[in-house]
Tab-separated table of C-alpha atoms in Angstrom:
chain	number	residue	atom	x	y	z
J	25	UNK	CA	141.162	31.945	11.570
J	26	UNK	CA	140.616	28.874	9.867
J	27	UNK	CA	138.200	25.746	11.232
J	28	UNK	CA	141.165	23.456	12.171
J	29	UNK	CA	144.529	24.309	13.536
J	30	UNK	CA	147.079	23.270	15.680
J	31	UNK	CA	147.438	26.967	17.963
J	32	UNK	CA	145.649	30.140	18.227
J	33	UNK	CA	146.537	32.468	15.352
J	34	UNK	CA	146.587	36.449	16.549
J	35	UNK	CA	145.836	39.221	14.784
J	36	UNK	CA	147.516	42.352	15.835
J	37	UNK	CA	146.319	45.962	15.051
J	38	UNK	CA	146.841	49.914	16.164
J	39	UNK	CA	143.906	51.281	18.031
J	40	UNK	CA	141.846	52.636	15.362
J	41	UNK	CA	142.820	50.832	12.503
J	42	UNK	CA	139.735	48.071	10.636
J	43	UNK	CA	140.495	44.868	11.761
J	44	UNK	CA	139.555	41.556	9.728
J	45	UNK	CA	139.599	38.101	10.834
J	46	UNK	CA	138.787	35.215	8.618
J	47	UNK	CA	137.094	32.194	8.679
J	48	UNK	CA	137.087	29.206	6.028
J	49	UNK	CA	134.309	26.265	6.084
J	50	UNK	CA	134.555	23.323	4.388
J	51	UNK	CA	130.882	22.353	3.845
J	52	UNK	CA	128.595	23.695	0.752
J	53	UNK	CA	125.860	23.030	1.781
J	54	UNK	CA	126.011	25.146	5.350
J	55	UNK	CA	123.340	28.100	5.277
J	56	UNK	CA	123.693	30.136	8.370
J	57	UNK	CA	127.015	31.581	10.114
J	58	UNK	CA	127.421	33.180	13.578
J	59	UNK	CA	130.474	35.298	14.553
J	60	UNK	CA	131.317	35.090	18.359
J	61	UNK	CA	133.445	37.382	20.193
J	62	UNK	CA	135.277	35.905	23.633
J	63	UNK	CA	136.905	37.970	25.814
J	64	UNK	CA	139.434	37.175	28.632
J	65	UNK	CA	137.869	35.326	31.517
J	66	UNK	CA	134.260	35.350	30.368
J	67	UNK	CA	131.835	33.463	27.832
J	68	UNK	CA	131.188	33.496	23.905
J	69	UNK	CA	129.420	36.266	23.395
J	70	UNK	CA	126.841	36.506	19.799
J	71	UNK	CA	128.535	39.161	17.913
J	72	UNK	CA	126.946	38.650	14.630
J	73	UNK	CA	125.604	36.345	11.932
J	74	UNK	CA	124.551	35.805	7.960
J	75	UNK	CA	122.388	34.072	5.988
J	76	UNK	CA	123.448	32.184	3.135
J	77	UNK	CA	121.632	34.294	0.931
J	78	UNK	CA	123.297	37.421	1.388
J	79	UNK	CA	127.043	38.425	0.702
J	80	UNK	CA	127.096	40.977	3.818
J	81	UNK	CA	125.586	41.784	6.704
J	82	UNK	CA	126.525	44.848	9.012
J	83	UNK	CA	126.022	45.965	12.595
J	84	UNK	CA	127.555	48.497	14.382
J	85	UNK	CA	131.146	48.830	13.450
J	86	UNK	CA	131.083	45.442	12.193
J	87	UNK	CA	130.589	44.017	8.944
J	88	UNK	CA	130.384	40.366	7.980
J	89	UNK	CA	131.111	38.975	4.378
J	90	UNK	CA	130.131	35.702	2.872
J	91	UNK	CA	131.839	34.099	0.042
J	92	UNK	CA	130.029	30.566	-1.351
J	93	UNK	CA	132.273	30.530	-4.071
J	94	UNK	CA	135.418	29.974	-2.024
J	95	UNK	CA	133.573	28.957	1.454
J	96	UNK	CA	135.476	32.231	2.937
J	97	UNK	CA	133.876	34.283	5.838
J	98	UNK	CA	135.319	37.548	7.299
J	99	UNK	CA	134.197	39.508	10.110
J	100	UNK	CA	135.191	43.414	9.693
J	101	UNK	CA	136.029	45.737	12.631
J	102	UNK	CA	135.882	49.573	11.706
J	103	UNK	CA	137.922	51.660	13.967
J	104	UNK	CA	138.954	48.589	16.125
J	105	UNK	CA	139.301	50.181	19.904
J	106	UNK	CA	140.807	48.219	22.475
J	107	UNK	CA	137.478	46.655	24.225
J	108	UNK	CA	137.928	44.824	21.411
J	109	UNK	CA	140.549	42.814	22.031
J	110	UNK	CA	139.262	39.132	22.030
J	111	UNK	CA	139.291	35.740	20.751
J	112	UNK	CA	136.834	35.425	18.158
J	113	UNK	CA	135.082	32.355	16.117
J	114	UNK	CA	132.921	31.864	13.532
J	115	UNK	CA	130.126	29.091	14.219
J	116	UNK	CA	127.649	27.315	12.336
J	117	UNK	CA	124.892	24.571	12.780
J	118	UNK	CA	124.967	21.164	12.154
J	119	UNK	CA	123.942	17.569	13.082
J	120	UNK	CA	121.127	18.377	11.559
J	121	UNK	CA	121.147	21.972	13.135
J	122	UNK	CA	120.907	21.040	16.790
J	123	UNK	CA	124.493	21.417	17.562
J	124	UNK	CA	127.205	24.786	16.865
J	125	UNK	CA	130.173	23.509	15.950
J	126	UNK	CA	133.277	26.604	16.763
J	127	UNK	CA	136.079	27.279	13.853
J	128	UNK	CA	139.455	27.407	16.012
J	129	UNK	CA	139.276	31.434	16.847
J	130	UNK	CA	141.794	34.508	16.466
J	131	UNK	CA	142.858	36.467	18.549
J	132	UNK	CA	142.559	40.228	18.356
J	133	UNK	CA	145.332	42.328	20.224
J	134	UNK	CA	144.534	45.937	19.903
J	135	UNK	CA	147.706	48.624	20.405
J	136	UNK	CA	147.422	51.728	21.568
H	6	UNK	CA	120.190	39.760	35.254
H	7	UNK	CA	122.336	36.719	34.392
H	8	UNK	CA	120.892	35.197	31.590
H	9	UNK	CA	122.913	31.652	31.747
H	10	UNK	CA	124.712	31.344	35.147
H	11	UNK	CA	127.031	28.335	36.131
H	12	UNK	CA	128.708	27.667	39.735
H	13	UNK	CA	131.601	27.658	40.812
H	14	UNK	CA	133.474	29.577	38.586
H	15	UNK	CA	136.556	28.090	39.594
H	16	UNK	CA	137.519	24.380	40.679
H	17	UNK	CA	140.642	23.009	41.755
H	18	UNK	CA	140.449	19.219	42.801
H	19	UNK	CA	142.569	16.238	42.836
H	20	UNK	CA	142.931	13.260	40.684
H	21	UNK	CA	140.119	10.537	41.229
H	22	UNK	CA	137.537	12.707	43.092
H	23	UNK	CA	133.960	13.299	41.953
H	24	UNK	CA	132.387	17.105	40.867
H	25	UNK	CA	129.332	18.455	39.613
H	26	UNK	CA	129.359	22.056	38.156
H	27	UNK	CA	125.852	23.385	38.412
H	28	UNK	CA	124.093	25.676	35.351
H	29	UNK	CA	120.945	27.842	35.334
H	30	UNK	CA	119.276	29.935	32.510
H	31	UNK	CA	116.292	32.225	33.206
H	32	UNK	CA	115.476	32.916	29.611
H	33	UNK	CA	112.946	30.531	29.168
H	34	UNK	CA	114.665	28.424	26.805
H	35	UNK	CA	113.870	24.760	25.773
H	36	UNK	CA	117.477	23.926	24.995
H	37	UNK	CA	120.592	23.672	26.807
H	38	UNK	CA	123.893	22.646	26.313
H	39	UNK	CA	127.666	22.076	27.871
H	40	UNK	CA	130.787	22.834	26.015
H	41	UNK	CA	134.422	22.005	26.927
H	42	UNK	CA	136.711	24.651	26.021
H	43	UNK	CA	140.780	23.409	25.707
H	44	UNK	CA	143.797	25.023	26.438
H	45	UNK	CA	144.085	25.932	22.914
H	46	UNK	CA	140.773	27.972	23.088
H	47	UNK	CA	139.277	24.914	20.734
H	48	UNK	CA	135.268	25.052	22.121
H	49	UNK	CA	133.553	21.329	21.595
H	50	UNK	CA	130.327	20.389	22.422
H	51	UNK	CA	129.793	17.720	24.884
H	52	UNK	CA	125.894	17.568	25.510
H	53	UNK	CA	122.842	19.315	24.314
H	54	UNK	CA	119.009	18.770	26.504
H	55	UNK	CA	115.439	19.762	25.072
H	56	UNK	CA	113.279	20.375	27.589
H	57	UNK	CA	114.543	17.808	29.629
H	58	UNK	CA	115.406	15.028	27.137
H	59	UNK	CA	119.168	14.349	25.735
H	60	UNK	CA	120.079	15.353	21.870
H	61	UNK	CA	123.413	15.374	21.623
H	62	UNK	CA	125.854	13.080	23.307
H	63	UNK	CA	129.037	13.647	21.379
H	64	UNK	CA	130.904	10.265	22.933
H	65	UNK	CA	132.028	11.820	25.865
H	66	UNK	CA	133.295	9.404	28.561
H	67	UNK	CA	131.042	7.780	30.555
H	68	UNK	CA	132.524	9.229	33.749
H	69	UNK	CA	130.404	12.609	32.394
H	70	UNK	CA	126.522	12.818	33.860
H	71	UNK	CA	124.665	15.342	32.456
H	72	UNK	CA	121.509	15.542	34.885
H	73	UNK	CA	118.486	17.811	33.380
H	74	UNK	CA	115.739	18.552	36.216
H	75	UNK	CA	114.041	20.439	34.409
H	76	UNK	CA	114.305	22.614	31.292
H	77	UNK	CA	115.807	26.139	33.153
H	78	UNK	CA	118.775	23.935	34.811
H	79	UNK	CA	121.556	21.235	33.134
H	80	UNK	CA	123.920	20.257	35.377
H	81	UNK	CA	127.286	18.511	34.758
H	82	UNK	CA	128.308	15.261	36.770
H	83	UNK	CA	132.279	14.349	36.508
H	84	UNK	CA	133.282	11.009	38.069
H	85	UNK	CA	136.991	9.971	38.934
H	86	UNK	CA	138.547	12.902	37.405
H	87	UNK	CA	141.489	12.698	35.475
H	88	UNK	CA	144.613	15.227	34.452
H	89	UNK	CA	142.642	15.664	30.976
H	90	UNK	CA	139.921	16.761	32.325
H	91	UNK	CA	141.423	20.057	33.229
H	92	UNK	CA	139.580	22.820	31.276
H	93	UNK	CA	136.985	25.941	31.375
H	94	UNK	CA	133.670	23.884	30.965
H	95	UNK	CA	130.751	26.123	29.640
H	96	UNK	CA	126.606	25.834	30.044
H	97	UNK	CA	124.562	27.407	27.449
H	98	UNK	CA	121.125	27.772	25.955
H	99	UNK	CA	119.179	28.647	23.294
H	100	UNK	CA	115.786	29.245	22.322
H	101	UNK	CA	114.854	25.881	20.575
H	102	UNK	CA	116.905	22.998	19.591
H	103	UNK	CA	117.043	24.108	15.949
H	104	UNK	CA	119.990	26.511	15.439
H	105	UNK	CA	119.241	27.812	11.831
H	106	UNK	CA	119.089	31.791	12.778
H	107	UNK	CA	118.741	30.845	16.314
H	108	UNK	CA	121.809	32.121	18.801
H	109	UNK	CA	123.588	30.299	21.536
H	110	UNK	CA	124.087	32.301	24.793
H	111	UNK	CA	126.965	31.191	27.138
H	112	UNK	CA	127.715	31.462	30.382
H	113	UNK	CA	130.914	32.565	32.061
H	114	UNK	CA	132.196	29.660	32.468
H	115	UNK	CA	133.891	27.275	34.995
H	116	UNK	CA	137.388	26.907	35.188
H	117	UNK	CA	138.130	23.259	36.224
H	118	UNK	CA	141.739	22.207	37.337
H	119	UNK	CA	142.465	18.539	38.101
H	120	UNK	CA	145.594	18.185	39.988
């Protein structure tokens, strides 16, 4: 999923399989990233987030990577089940941090 | 317990009239917030309150009145409503205005169709 696009991209997977959805930013200088998970009919939801000064951070059956180098950051699904099937987004602060600003999402169709 | 709650869920209204969608947290937070989200899925911000006072005004039409009574309740003001305005329109909080490793929590949402 990348910060600006012109439709929704989807990511499709078999029940079971890892799942990982990307996420490019364009500033350098951002320090804190927040993965959101959105499923059908309801709110953002807080999934997961990182700290510039770590590569990874995991939770339960998901996993998120930084990369500074190349501004790339990937949110990993082990054993992706179907209540997973969502649109997610990456996030971060900015303004000054008073304000999230929301890359353009994926969407996650999980197959039995 | 419903942390941030929003009412109605669902609107359907014509062109020109005048709606408020109504938003409540019970989390104790100091900072709240409406974002609009497309029919592309794109989520923008629109507003942001601390404890009562406007942050972030992110040159949304004036026909948009964000009314803050007090810091547990933001409530959304649309005058005149036009086609564009069609969209799911959500209220959220956090627990200060400063976001560095501090989370956003949405509501469900409310689904605004202008006809």
């Amino acid at each position: 999923g990348e910060s600006v696009g012109l439709h929704l991209p989807t990511l499709s997977v078999q029940e079971g399989d890892n799942s990982i959805i990307n996420c490019a930013y364009s500033n350098s200088a951002s320090d804190y990233f927040i993965w959101y998970k959105q499923e059908s009919g309801k709110g953002p939801q807080f999934i997961i987030d990182i700290r510039s000064n770590m590569d990874k951070r995991q939770g339960q059956r998901v996993t998120v990577l930084l990369n500074k180098t190349v501004k790339h950051l990937s949110l990993q699904i082990a054993a992706t089940q179907p209540g997973d099937s969502a649109v997610y987004f990456c996030a971060e602060p900015s303004g000054g941090y008073n304000k999230l600003i929301f890359g353009a999402g994926t969407r996650l169709a999980v197959h039995p | 317990d419903t942390a941030v709650s929003q009412t109605p869920k669902y609107l359907v209204t014509q062109m020109g009239n005048d709606k408020s969608i109504k938003c409540e947290q019970n989390l104790g937070h100091d900072t709240m917030y409406w974002y609009k989200q497309d029919s592309k899925k794109f989520l923008k911000i629109m507003f942001s309150y601390n404890n009562k006072e406007l942050i972030i005004n992110e040159t949304v039409p004036n026909r948009f009145s964000p009314k803050s009574p007090d810091k547990a309740h933001l409530n959304l003001h649309i005058n005149s409503l036009e086609l564009g305005d069609s969209a799911v329109y959500f209220c959220a909080s956090s627990r200060r205005q400063d976001l560095s490793g501090n989370t956003i929590y949405f509501g469900e949402g409310s689904w605004l169709t202008v006809v």
